[in-house]
CSV table of C-alpha atoms and ligand atoms in Angstrom, one decimal:
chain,number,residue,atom,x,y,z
A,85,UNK,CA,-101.5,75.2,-72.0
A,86,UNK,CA,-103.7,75.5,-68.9
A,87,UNK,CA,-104.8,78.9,-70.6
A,88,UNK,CA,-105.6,77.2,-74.0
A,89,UNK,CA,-108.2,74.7,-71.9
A,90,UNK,CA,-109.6,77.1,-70.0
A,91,UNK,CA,-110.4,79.1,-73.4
A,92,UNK,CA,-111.8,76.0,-74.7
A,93,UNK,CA,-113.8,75.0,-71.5
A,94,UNK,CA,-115.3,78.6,-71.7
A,95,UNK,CA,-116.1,78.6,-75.7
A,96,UNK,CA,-118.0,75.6,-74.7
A,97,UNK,CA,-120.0,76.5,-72.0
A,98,UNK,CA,-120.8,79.8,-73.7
A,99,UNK,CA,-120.0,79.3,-77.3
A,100,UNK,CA,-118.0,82.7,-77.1
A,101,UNK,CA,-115.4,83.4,-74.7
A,102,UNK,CA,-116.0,87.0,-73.3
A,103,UNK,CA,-112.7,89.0,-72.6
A,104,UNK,CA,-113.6,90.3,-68.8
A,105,UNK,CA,-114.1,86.4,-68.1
A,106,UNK,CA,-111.1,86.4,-69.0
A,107,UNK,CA,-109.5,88.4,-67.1
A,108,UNK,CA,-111.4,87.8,-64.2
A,109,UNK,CA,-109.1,84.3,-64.4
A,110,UNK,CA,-106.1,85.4,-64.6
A,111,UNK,CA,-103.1,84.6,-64.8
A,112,UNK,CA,-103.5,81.0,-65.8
A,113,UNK,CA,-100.2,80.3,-67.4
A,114,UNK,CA,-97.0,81.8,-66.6
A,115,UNK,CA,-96.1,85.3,-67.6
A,116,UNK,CA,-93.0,86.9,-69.6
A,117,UNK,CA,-91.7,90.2,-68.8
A,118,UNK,CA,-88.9,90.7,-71.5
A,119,UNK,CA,-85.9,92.8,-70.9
A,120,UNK,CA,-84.8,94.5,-73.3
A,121,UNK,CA,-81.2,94.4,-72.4
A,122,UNK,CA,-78.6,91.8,-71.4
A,123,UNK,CA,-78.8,89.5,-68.1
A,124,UNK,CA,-77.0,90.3,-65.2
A,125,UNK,CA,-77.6,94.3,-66.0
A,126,UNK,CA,-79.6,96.6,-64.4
A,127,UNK,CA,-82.7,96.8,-65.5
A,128,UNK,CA,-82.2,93.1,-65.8
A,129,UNK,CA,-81.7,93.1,-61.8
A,130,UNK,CA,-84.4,95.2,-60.7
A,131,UNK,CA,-87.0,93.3,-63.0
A,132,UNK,CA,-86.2,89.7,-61.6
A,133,UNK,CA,-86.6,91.0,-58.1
A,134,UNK,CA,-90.2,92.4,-59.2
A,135,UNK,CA,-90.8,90.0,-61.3
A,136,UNK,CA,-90.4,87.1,-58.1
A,137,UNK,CA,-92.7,88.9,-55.8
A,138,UNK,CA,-95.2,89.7,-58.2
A,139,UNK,CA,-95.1,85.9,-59.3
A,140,UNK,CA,-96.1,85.5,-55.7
A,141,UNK,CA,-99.1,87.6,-55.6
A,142,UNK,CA,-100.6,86.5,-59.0
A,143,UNK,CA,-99.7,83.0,-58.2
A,144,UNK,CA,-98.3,82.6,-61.7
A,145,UNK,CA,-94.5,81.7,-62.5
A,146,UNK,CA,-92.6,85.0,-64.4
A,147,UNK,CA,-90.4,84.3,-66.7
A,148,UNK,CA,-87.9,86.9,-67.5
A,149,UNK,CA,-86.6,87.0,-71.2
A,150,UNK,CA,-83.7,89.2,-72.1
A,151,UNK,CA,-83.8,90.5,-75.7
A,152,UNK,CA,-80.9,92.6,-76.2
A,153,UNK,CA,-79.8,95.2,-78.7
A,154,UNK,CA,-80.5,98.5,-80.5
A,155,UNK,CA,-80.3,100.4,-77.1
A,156,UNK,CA,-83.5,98.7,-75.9
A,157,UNK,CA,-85.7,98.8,-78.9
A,158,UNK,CA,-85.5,95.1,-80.2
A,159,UNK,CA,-87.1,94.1,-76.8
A,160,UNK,CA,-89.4,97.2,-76.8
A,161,UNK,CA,-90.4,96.1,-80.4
A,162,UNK,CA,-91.0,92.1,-79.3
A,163,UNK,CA,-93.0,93.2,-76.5
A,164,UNK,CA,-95.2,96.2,-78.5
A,165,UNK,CA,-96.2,92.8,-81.3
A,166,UNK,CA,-96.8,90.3,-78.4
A,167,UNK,CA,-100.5,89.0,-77.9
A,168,UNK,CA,-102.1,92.0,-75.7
A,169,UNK,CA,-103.6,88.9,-73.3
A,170,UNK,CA,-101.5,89.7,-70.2
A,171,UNK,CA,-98.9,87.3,-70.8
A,172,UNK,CA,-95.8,89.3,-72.8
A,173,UNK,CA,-94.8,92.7,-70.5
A,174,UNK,CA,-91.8,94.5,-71.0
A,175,UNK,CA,-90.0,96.4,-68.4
A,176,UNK,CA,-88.0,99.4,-69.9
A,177,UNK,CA,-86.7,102.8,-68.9
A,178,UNK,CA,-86.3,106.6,-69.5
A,179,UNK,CA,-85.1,104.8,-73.2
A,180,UNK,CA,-88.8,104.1,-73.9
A,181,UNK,CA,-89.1,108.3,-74.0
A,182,UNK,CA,-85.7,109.0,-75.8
A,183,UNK,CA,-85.8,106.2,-78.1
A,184,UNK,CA,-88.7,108.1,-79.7
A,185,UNK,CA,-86.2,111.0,-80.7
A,186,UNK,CA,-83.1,109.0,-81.0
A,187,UNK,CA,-84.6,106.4,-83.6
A,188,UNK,CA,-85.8,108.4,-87.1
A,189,UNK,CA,-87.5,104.7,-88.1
A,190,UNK,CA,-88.6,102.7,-84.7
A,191,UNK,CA,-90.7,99.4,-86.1
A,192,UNK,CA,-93.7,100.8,-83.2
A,193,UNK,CA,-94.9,104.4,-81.3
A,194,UNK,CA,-93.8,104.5,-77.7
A,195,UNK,CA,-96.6,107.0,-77.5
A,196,UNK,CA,-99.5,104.6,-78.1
A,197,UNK,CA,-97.9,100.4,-78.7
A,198,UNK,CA,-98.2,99.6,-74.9
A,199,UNK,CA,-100.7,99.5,-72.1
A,200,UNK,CA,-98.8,101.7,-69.3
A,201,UNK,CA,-99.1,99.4,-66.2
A,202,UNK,CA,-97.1,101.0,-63.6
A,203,UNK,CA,-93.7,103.7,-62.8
A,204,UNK,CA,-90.9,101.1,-61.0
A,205,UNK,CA,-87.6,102.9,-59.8
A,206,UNK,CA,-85.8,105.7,-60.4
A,207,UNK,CA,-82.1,105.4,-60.3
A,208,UNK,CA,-79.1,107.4,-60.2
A,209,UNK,CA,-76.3,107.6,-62.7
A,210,UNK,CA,-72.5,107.2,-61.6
A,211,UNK,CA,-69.5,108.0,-63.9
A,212,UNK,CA,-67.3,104.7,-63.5
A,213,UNK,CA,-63.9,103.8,-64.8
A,214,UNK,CA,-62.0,100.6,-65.1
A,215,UNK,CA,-59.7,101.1,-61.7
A,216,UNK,CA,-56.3,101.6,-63.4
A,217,UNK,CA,-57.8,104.5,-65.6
A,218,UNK,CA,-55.2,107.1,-65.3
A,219,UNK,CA,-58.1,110.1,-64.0
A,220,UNK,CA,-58.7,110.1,-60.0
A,221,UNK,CA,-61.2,112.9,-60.1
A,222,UNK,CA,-64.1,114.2,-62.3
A,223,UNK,CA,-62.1,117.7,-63.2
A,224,UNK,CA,-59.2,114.7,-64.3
A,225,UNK,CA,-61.3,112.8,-65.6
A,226,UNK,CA,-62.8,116.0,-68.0
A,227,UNK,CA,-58.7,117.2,-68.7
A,228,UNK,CA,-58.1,113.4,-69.7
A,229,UNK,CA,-60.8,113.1,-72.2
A,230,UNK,CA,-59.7,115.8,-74.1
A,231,UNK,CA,-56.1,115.4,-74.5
A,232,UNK,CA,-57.0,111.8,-75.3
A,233,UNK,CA,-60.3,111.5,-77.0
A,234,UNK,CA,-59.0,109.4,-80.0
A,235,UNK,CA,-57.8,107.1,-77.7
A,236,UNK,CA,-60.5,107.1,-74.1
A,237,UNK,CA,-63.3,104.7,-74.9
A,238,UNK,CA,-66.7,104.8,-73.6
A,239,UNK,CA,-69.1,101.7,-72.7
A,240,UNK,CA,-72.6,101.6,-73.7
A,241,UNK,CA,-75.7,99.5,-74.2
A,242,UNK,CA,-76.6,101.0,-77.4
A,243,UNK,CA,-78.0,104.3,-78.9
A,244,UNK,CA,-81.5,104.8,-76.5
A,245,UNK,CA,-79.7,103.0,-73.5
A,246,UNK,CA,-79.5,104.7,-70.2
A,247,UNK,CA,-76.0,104.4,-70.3
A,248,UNK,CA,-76.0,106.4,-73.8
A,249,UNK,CA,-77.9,109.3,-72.8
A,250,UNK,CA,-75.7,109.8,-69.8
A,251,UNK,CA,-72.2,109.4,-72.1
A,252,UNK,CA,-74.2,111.9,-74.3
A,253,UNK,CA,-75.0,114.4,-72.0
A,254,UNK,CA,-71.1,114.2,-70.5
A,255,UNK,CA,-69.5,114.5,-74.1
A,256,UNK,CA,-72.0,117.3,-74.3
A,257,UNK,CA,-70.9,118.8,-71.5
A,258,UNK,CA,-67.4,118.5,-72.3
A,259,UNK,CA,-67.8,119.1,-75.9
A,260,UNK,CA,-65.4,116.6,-76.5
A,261,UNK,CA,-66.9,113.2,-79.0
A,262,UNK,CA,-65.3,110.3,-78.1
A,263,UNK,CA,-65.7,106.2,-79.3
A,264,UNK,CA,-68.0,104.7,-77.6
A,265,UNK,CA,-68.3,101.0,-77.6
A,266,UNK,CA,-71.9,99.3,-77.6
A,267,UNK,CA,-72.8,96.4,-76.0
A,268,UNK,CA,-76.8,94.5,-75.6
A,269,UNK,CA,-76.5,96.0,-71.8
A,270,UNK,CA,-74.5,97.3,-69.2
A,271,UNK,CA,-74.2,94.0,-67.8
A,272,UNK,CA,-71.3,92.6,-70.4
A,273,UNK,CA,-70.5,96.2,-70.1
A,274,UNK,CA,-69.3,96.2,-66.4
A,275,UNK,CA,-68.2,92.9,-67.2
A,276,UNK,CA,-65.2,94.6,-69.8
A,277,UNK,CA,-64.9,97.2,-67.6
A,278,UNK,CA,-63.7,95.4,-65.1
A,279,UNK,CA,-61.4,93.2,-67.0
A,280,UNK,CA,-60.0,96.6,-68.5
A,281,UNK,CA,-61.1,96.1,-72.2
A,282,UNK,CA,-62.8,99.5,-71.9
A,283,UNK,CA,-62.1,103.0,-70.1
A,284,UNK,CA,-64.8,104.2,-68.7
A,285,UNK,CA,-68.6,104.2,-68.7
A,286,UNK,CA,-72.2,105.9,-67.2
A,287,UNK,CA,-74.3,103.3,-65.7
A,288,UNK,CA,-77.2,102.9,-62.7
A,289,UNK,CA,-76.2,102.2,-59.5
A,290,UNK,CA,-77.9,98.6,-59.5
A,291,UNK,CA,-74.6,98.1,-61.5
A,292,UNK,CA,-72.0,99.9,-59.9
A,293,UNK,CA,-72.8,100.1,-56.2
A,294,UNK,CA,-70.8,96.8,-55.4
A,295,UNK,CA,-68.3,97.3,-58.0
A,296,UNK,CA,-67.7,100.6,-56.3
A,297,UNK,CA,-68.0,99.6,-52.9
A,298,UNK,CA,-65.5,96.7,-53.3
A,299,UNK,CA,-63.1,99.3,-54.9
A,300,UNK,CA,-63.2,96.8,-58.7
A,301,UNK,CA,-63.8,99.9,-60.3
A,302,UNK,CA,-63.1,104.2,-59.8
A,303,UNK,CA,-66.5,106.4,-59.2
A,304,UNK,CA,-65.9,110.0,-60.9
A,305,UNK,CA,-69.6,111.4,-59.3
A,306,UNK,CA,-73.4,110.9,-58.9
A,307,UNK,CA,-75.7,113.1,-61.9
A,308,UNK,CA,-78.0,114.0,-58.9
A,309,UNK,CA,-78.5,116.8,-56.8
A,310,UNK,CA,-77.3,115.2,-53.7
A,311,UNK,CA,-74.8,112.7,-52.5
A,312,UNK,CA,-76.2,109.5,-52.1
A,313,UNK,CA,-76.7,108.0,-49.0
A,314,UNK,CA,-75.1,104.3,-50.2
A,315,UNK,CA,-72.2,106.4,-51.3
A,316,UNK,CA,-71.9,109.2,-49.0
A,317,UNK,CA,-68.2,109.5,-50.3
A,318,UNK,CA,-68.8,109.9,-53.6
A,319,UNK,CA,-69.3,113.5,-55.3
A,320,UNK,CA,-72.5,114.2,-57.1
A,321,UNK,CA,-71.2,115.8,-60.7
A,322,UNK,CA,-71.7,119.7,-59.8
A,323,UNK,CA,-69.6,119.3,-56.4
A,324,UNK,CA,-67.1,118.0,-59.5
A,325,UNK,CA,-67.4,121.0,-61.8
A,326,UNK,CA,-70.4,119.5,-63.8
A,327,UNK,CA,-73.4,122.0,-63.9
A,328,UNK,CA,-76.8,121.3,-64.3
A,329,UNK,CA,-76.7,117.5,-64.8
A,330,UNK,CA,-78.9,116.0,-62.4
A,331,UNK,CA,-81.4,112.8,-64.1
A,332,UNK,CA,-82.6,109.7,-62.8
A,333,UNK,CA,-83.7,106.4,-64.8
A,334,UNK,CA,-87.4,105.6,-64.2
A,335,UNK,CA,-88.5,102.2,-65.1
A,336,UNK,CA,-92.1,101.5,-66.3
A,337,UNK,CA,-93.6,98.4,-66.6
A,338,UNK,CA,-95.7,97.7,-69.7
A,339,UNK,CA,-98.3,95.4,-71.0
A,340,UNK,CA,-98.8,95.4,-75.5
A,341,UNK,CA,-101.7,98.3,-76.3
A,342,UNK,CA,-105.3,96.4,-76.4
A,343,UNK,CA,-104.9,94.4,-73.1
A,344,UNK,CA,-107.9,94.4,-71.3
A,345,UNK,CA,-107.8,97.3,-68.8
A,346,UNK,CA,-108.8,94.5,-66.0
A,347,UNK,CA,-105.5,92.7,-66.1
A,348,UNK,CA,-103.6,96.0,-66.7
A,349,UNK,CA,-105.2,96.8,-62.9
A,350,UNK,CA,-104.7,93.5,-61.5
A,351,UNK,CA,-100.8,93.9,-62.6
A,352,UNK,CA,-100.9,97.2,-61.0
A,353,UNK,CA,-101.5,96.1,-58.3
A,354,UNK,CA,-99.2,93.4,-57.8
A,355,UNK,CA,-96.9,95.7,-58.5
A,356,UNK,CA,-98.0,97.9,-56.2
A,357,UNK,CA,-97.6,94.8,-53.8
A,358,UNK,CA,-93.9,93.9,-55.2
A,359,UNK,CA,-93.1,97.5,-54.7
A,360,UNK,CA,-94.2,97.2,-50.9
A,361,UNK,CA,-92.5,94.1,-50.4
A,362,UNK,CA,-89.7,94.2,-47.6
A,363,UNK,CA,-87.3,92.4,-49.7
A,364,UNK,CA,-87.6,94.1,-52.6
A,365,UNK,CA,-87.2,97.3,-50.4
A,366,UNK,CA,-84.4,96.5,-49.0
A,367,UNK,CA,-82.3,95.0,-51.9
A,368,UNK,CA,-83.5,98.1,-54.0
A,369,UNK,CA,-81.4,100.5,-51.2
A,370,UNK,CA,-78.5,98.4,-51.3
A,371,UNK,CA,-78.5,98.9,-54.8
A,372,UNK,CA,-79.1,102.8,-54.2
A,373,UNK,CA,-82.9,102.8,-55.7
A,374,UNK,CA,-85.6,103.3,-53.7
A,375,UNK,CA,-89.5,101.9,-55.5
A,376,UNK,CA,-91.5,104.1,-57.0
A,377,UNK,CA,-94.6,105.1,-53.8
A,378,UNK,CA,-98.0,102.9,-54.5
A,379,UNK,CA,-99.6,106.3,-56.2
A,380,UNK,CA,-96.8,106.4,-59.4
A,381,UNK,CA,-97.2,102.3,-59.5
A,382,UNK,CA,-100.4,102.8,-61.8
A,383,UNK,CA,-101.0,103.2,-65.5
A,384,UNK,CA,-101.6,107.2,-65.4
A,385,UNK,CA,-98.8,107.9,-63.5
A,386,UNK,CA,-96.7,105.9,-66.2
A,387,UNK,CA,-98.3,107.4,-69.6
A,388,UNK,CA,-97.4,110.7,-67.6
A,389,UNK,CA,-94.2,110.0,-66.9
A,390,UNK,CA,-93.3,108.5,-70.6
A,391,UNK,CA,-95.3,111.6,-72.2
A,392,UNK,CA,-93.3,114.6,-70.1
A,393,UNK,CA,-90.7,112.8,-70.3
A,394,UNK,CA,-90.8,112.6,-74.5
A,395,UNK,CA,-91.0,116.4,-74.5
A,396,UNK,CA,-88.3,116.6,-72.1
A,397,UNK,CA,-85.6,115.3,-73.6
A,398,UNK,CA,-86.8,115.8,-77.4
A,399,UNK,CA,-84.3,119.2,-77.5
A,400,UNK,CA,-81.9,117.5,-75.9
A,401,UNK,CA,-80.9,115.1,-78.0
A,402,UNK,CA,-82.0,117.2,-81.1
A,403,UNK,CA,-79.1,119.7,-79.9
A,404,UNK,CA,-76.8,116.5,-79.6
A,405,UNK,CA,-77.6,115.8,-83.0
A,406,UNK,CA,-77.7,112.0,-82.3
A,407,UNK,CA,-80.3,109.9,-84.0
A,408,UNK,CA,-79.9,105.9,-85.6
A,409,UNK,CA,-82.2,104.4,-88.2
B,131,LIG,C1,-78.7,101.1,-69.9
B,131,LIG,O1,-77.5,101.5,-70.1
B,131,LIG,O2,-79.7,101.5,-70.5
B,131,LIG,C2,-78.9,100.0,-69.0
B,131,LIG,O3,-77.9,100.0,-68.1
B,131,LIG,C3,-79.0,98.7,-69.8
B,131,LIG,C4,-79.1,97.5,-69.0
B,131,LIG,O4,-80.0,97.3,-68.2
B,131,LIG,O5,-78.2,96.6,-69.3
């Protein structure tokens, strides 16, 4: 509302309201960042703890919206039609650069529908199971799979989810296909897991760290090239017989393409400022993530990122031969 008066007020005083006045004001209303997977997930957490110091900065309430589904694309496609005034973001990850491959039709072009604003996190992956899964080990968990695969089911949150690219990449690896089971995020995903309604499933450590510390669930390995120091017990994937399968999930926050580069900068910057915050710091590397430094927090580093990132893992999944309409 406040920001419909103030575009008034202006179009008064100056019979046309010019976009860097604009953005020299704000935020004047609240913002949105939408999720584009379930609450209570991942990328879920890590947004609502940037989202609350950035709301401090800006001086502006952030509302965070989850819109699940479709592996993160019915967010990605809400956010990429939203007003380009500063007041819709979206905060994805690495799905933003697969999704491109995965999808043949996707309703917009990760490549060009959103203002970069700034690189977030980068996360590990952990192989968890549902703690009475039969498999104690990774090399168990890999013999298991295959003398069961019609009947081992895998948790996901939909084709261009994290969490799909990882199962992907291990069924790959494995060459053994096995039923996967989607959900609108990893969140209801754990959630199953832990009540035993699924096997097993790849996920960030913002959604496995407690779970695994409090021994709710069994940890096969880390896709990394090192142990990680919030698990120092747990294997990385290699040390389990895995080779070569060392990612991490970035997050990127975005604003809709056509925002005025002004507020794309001032959000930088409170992120940069989220990013710094002692809080966020510290909950981030209990969760086994460490921010993004201030330099990657911008909008070049970002459209870098996404771009490398769309050539890396274009022969990836073209090999896997995985793609949804
Ligand atoms: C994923 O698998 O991509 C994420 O974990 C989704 C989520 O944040 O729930």
């Amino acid at each position: 509302m406040k920001r419909v008066f103030a575009l008034l007020a202006g179009c008064a005083l100056v019979g046309v309201l010019s976009a860097p006045a604009a953005a020299q004001d704000y935020p004047t209303d609240p913002i949105t960042i939408i999720v584009p997977f379930s609450a209570g997930g991942p990328t879920d957490t890590v947004t609502r703890l940037v989202a609350e110091s950035m709301s401090k900065s800006l001086g502006e309430q952030i509302v965070v919206e989850n819109v699940g589904g479709a592996g993160g694309t019915l967010g990605a496609a809400r956010a990429a039609k939203a007003e380009p005034d500063g007041y819709t973001l979206l905060l994805h990850h690495i799905g933003m650069a697969t999704s491109a491959t995965l999808y043949r039709k996707l309703p917009y072009d990760p490549k060009t529908a959103f203002a970069p604003v700034g690189l977030v996190t980068e996360v590990p992956m952990v192989l968890v199971a549902r703690k009475d899964f039969p498999p104690n080990n990774l090399q168990e968990l890999i013999t298991y799979a295959k003398e069961n695969k019609d009947a081992v089911t895998y948790a996901n949150a939909g084709v261009g989810a994290a969490s799909h690219l990882c199962g992907m990449l291990f069924m790959q690896a494995i060459e053994t296909p096995l039923t996967t089971v989607p959900y609108k995020g990893t969140g209801p995903a754990m959630t199953d897991l832990l009540g035993g309604q699924v096997d097993f499933m790849c996920d960030q450590t913002t959604n496995t760290t407690g779970q695994i510390k409090a021994g709710e669930v069994k940890a096969y390995g880390v896709f990394a090239d090192q142990r990680l120091g919030n698990l120092p017990d747990l294997p990385t994937v290699k040390e389990g017989g895995l080779e070569g399968q060392s990612f991490a999930i970035w997050h990127g926050l975005y604003a809709p393409a056509g925002t005025p580069e002004a507020i794309v900068n001032k959000l930088s910057e409170a992120l940069k400022t989220a990013l710094a915050d002692q809080r966020v710091i510290d909950r981030f590397a209990e969760l086994g993530t460490t921010p993004v430094p201030a330099d990657r927090a911008t909008p070049a580093a970002l459209q870098d990122k996404l771009l490398s990132e769309i050539d890396r893992w274009k022969p990836v999944i073209e090999a896997a031969g995985e793609y949804a309409d």
